[in-house]
Short mmCIF file of C-alpha atoms and ligand atoms in Angstrom, two decimals:
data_model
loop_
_atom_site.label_atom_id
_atom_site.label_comp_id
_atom_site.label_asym_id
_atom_site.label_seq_id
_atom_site.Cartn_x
_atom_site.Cartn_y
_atom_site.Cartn_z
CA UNK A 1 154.57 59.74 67.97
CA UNK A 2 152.32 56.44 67.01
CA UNK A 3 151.27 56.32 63.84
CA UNK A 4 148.42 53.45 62.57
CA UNK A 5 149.68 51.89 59.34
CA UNK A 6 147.38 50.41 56.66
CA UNK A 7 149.08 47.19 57.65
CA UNK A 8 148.02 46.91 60.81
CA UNK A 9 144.10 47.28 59.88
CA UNK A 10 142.77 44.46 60.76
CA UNK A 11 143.89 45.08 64.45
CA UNK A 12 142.18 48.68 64.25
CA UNK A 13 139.56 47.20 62.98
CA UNK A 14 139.40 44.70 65.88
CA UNK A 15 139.30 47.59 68.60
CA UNK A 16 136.44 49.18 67.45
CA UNK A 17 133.15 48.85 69.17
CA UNK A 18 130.63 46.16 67.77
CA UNK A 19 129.00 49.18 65.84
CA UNK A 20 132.29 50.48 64.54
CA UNK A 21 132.83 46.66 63.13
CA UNK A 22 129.38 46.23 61.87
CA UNK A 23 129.81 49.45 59.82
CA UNK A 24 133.22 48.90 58.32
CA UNK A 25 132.15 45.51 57.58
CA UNK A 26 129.03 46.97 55.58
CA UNK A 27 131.25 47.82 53.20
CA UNK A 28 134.78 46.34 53.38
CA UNK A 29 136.21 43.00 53.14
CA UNK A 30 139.96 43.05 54.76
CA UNK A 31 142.33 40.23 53.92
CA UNK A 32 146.27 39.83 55.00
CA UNK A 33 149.03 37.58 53.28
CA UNK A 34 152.23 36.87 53.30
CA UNK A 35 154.13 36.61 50.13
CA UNK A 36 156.84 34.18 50.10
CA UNK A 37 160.46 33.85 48.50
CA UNK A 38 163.93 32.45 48.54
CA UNK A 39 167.04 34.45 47.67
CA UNK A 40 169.75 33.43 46.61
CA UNK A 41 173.27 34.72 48.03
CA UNK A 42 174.61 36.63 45.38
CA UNK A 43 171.18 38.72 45.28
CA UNK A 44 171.43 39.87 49.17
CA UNK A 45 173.72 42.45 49.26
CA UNK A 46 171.42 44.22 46.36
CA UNK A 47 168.23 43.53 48.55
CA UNK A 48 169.63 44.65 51.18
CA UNK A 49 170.57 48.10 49.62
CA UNK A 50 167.02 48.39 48.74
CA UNK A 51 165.03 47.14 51.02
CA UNK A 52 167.21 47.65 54.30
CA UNK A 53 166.95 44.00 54.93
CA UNK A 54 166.56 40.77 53.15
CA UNK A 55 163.98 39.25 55.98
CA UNK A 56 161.24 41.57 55.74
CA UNK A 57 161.84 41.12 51.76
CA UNK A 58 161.78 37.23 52.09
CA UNK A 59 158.50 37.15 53.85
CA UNK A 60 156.17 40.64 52.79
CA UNK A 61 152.97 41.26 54.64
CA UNK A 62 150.43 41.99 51.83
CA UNK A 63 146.88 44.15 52.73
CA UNK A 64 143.91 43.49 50.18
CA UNK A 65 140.55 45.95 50.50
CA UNK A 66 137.63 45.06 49.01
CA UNK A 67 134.93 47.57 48.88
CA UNK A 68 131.84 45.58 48.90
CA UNK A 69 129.08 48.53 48.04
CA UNK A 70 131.33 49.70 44.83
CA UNK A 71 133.40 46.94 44.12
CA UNK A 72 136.50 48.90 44.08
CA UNK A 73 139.66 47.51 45.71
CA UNK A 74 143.08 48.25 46.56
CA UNK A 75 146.19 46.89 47.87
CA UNK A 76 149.03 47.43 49.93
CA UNK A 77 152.60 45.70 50.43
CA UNK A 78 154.47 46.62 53.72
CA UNK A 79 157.55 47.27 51.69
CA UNK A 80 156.56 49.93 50.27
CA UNK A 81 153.84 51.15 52.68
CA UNK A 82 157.05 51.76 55.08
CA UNK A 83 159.02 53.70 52.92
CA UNK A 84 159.85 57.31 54.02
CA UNK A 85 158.20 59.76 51.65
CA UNK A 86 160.77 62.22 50.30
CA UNK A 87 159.08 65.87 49.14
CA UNK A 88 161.63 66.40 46.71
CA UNK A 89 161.11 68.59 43.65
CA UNK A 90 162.44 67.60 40.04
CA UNK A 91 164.90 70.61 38.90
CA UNK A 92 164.54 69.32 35.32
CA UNK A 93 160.78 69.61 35.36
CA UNK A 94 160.67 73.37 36.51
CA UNK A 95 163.28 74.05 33.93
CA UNK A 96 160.93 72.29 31.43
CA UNK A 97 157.93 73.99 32.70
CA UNK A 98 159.54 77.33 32.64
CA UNK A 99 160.94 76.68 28.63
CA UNK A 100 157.40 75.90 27.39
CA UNK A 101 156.57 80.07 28.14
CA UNK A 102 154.71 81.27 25.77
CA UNK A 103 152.23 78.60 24.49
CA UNK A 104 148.74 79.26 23.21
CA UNK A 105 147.59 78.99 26.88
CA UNK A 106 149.72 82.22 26.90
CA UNK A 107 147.77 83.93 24.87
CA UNK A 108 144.49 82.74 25.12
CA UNK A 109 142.68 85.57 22.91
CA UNK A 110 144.22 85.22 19.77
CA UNK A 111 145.06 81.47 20.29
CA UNK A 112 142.08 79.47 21.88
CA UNK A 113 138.63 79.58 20.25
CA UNK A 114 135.89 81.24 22.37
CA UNK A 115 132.81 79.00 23.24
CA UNK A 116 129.25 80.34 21.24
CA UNK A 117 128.30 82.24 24.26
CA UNK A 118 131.52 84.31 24.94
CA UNK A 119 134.47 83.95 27.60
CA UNK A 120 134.28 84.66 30.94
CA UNK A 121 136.89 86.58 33.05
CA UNK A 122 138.29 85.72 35.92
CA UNK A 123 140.19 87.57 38.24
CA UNK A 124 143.15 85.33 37.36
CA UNK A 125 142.24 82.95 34.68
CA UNK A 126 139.95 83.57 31.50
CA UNK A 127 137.56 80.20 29.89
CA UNK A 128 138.08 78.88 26.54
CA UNK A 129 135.93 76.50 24.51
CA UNK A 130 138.19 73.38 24.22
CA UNK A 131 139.40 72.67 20.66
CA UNK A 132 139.06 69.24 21.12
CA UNK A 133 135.98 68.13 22.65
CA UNK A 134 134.92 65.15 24.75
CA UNK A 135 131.07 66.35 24.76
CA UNK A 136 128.81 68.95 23.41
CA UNK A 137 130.01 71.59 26.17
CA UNK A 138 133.70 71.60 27.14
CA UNK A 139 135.00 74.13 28.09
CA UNK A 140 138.85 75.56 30.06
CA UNK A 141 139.69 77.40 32.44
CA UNK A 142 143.40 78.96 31.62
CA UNK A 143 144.82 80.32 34.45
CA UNK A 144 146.75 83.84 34.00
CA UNK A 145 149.72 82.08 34.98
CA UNK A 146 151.71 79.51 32.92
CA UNK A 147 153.14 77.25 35.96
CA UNK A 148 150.39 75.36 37.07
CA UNK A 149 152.21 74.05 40.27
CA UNK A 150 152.07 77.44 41.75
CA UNK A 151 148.78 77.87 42.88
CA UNK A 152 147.62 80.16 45.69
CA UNK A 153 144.02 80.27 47.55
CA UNK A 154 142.66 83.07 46.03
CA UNK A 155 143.60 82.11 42.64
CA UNK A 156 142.24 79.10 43.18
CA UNK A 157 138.83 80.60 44.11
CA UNK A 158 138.40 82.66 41.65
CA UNK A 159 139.33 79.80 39.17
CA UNK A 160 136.29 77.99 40.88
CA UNK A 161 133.89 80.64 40.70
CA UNK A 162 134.87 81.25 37.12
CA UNK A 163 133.84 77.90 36.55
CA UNK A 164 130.71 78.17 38.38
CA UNK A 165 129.75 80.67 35.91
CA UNK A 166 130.73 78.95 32.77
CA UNK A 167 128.79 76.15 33.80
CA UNK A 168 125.72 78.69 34.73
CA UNK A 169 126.01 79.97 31.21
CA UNK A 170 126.75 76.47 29.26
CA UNK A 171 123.54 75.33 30.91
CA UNK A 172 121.43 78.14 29.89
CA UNK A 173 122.52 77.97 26.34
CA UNK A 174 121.57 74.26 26.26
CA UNK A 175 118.59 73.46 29.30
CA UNK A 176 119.44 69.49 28.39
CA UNK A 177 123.10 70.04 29.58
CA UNK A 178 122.75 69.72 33.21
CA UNK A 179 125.41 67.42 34.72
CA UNK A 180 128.91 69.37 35.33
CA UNK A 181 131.90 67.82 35.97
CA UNK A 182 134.91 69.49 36.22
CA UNK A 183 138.67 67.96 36.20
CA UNK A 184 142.31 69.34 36.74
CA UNK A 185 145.02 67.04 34.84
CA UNK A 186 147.80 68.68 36.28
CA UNK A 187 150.87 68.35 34.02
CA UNK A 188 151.57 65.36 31.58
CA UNK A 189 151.56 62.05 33.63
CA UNK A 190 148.16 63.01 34.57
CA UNK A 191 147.43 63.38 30.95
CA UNK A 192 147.63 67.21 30.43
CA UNK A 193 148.45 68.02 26.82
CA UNK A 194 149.70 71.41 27.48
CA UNK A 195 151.83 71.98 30.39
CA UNK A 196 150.29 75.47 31.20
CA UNK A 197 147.76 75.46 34.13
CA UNK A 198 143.97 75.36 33.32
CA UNK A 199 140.70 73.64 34.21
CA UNK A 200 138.45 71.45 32.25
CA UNK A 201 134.95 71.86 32.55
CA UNK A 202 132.14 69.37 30.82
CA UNK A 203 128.80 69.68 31.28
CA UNK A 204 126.42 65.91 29.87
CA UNK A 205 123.65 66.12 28.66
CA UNK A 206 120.54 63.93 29.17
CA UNK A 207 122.54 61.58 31.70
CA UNK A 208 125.43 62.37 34.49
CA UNK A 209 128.60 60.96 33.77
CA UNK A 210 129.31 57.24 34.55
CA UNK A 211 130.84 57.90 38.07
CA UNK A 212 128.30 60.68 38.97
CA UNK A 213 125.24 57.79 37.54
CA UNK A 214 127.44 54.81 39.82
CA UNK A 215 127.17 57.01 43.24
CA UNK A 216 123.70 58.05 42.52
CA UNK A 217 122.94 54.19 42.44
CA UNK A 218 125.04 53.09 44.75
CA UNK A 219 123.46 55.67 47.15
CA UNK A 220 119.92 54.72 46.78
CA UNK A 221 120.46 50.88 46.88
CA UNK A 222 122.55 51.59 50.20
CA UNK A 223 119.12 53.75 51.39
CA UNK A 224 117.35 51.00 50.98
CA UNK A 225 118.93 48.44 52.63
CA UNK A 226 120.27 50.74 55.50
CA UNK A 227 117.88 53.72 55.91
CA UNK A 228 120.92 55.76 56.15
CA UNK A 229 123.03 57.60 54.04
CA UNK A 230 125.65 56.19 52.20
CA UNK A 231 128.41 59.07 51.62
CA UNK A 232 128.05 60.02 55.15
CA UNK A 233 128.03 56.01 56.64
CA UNK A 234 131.39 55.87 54.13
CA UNK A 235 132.76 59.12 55.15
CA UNK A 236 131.70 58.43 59.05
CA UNK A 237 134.19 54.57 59.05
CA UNK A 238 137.08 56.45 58.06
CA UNK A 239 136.92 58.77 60.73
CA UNK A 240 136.26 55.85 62.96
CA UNK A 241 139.67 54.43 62.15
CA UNK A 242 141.46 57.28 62.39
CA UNK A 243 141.46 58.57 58.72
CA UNK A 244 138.10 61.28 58.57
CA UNK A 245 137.59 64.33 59.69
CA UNK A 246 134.41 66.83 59.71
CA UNK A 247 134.55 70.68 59.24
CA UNK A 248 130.88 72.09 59.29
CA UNK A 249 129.32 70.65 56.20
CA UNK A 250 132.98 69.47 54.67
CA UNK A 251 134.01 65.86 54.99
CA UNK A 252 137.82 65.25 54.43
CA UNK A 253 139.20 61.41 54.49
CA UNK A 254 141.88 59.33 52.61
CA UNK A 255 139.83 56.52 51.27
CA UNK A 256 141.45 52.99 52.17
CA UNK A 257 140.28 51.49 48.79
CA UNK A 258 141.74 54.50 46.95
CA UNK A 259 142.05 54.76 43.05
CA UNK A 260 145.47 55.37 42.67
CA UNK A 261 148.31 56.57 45.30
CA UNK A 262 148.20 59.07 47.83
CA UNK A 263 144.09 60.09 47.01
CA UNK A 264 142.18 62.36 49.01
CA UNK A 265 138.26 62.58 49.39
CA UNK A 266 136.24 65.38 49.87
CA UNK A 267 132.57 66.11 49.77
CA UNK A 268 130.39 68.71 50.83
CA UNK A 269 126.80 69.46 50.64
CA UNK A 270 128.15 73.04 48.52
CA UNK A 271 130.26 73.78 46.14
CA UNK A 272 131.11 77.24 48.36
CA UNK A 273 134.03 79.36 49.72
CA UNK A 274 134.92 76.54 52.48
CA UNK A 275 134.83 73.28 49.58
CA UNK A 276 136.96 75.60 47.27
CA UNK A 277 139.60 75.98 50.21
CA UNK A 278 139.57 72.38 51.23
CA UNK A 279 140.36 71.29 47.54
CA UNK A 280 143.18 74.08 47.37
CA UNK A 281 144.57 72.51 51.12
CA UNK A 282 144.63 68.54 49.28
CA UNK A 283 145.69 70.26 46.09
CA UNK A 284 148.73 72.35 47.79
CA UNK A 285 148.89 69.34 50.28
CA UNK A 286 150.27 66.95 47.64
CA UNK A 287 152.38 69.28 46.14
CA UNK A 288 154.13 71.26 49.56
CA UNK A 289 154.20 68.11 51.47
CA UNK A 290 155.13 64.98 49.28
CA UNK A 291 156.39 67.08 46.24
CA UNK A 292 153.41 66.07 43.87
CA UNK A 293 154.29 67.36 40.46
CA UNK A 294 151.52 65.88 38.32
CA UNK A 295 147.70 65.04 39.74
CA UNK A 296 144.15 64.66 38.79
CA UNK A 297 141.57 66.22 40.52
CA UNK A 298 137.97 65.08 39.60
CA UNK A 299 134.58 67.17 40.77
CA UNK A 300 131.58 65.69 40.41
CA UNK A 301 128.53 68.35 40.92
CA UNK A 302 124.94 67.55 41.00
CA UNK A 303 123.03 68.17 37.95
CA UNK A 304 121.97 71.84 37.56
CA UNK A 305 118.17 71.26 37.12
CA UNK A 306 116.10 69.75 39.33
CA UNK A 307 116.24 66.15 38.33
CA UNK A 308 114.45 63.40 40.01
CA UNK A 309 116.41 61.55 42.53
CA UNK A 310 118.96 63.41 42.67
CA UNK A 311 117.59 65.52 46.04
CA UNK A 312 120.56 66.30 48.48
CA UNK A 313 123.39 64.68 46.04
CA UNK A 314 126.97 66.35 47.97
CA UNK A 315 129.75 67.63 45.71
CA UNK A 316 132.34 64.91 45.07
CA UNK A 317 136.12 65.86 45.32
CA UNK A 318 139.06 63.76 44.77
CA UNK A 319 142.52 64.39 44.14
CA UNK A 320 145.44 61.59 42.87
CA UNK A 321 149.10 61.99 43.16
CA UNK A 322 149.98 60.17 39.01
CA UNK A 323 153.37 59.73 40.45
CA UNK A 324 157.36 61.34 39.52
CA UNK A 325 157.19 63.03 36.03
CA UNK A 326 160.59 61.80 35.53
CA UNK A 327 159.29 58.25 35.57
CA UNK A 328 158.81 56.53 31.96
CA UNK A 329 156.62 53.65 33.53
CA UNK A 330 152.73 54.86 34.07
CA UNK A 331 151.31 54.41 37.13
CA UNK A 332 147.88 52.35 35.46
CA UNK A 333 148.93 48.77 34.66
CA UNK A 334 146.52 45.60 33.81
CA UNK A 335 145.53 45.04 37.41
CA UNK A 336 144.28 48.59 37.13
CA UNK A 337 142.52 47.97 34.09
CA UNK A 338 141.55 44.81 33.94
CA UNK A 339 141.41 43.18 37.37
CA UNK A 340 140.04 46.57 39.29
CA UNK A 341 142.51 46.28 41.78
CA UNK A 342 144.67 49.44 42.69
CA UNK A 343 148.21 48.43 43.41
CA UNK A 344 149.14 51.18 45.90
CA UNK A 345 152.13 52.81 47.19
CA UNK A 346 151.49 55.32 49.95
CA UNK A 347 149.63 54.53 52.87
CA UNK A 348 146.56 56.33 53.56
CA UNK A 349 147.77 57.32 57.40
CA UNK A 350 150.36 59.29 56.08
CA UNK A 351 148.77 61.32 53.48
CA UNK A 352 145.89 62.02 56.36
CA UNK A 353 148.86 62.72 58.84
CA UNK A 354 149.30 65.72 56.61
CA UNK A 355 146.01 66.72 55.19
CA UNK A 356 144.72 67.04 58.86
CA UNK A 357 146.99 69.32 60.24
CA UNK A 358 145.64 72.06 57.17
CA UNK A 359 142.42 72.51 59.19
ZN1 ZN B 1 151.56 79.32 29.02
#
């Protein structure tokens, strides 16, 4: 069957209606190059082990994607765009998973301080104040179970709704605190300190959090100009191309300017029983599908009182793959960090290849 490729965008692009274009153009900027080299003889046989072929390596077809509303950009090289995606699990991992049994995650009573107004119990996972904190309120969700890579629905609801009501009860101790976030570092590349599963939950005070402040912005500049809405206009050009797709009030899409590899997008107008699913379909997605091992997933609510213009602000979900926990290189380099340009592996049509057929 035909799939689109990232690579060929600019053709997509050129097939949709004048609308379609105007839209996409609203907020991306699409260049192609080719990157040239020579190599020498004695370095074919090695390319060609690689790469399959020393022609495709000489001259590579390069994809840049600017986002022009956020200024967020990404980019893709048909070398590795093409490459087959192997779900394959690291052995070594689950063996190091399994040895780390019996953490303080383990036993979360005796071993994890309790926040100032008390746990909450889940069905399968318990909340913890967090021993370290990044704000005023941060809190955990430990799940019951130590693996965090095996995850079903209903655990993963009830780890929701647990959170839900920490975030209920962090609020009413503190009426400032309004602005939850809530984050999933799944294993170490994604910057979990302790292997065993859990949830982070922070709730700001005064302000949102940076990202949660930028979309707020973002969204009210783009009214302006547009008279429309801008997470539904963004949401609405990836289905165009092929990369969106709606479920009642949920909004699914791979995001071509993505943050790192293999990213999903989700928003919805609730945090509720169909959100919580969709998040556990990209979550389980990554990790059935393309043997994800290590991934952040980011949630950004809106605030918990009823601020000023922040009427009708959706629920924010995205999930990264952080790439093979084998791997000693990280997957955040200077272009990440200093040039705000996401070098990319995956492309987008694959990962949505696979999302899509979970609803
Ligand atoms: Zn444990």
């Amino acid at each position: 069957m035909y799939m689109p490729s990232i690579i060929e965008l600019p053709e997509t692009i050129s097939e949709l209606s004048d609308e379609g274009k105007a839209l996409f153009n609203r907020f991306f900027d699409i260049r192609g190059s080719i990157g040239k080299m020579v190599i020498p003889e004695e370095m074919k046989p090695w390319i060609e082990k690689t790469f399959g072929g020393v022609a495709s390596v000489e001259q590579q077809k390069i994809i840049k994607i600017f986002n022009k509303v956020t200024f967020e950009s990404a980019m893709f090289n048909e070398l590795r765009a093409k490459r087959p995606i192997e779900a394959k699990t690291d052995d070594s991992v689950t063996k190091e998973i399994n040895e780390s049994a019996g953490d303080p995650f383990c036993k979360p009573l005796s071993m994890t301080p309790a926040d100032s107004f008390g746990r909450i119990k889940g069905k399968f996972c318990i909340t913890a104040s967090n021993v370290a904190k990044y704000d005023g309120l941060h809190g955990l969700v430990i799940f019951n179970k130590h693996n965090p890579l095996d995850f079903t629905e209903k655990e993963v609801q009830d780890y929701f709704h647990t959170s839900l009501k920490w975030f209920d009860k962090a609020h009413k101790s503190n009426k400032e605190a309004a602005y939850p976030f809530l984050l999933w570092n799944c294993l170490w590349r994604a910057a979990a300190s302790i292997i065993h599963g859990h949830f982070q939950l922070v709730l700001g005070e005064g302000k949102h959090y940076a990202e949660a402040e930028e979309y707020n912005e973002t969204r009210k500049r783009y009214y302006n100009e547009y008279k429309s809405d801008y997470f539904f206009d963004f949401y609405k050009l990836h289905e165009l191309i092929g990369l969106g797709l709606e479920r009642k009030n949920l909004r699914v899409f791979t995001n071509i300017a993505p943050r790192k590899d293999k990213e999903i997008t989700i928003i919805s107008e609730k945090p509720d029983n169909n959100f919580i699913s969709a998040v556990y379909k990209a979550a389980n997605c990554l990790v059935k599908d393309f043997g994800v091992m290590s991934f952040n997933i980011g949630i950004i609510f809106p605030p918990l009182n009823k601020d000023e213009g922040w009427e009708d602000f959706p629920v924010i979900a995205r999930i990264v793959d952080r790439g093979k926990l084998s791997n000693k290189t990280v997957d955040v380099g200077g272009m990440e960090m200093y040039a705000r340009s996401n070098v990319i592996e995956t492309d987008p049509y694959k990962v949505f290849e696979k999302i899509k057929s979970y609803f």
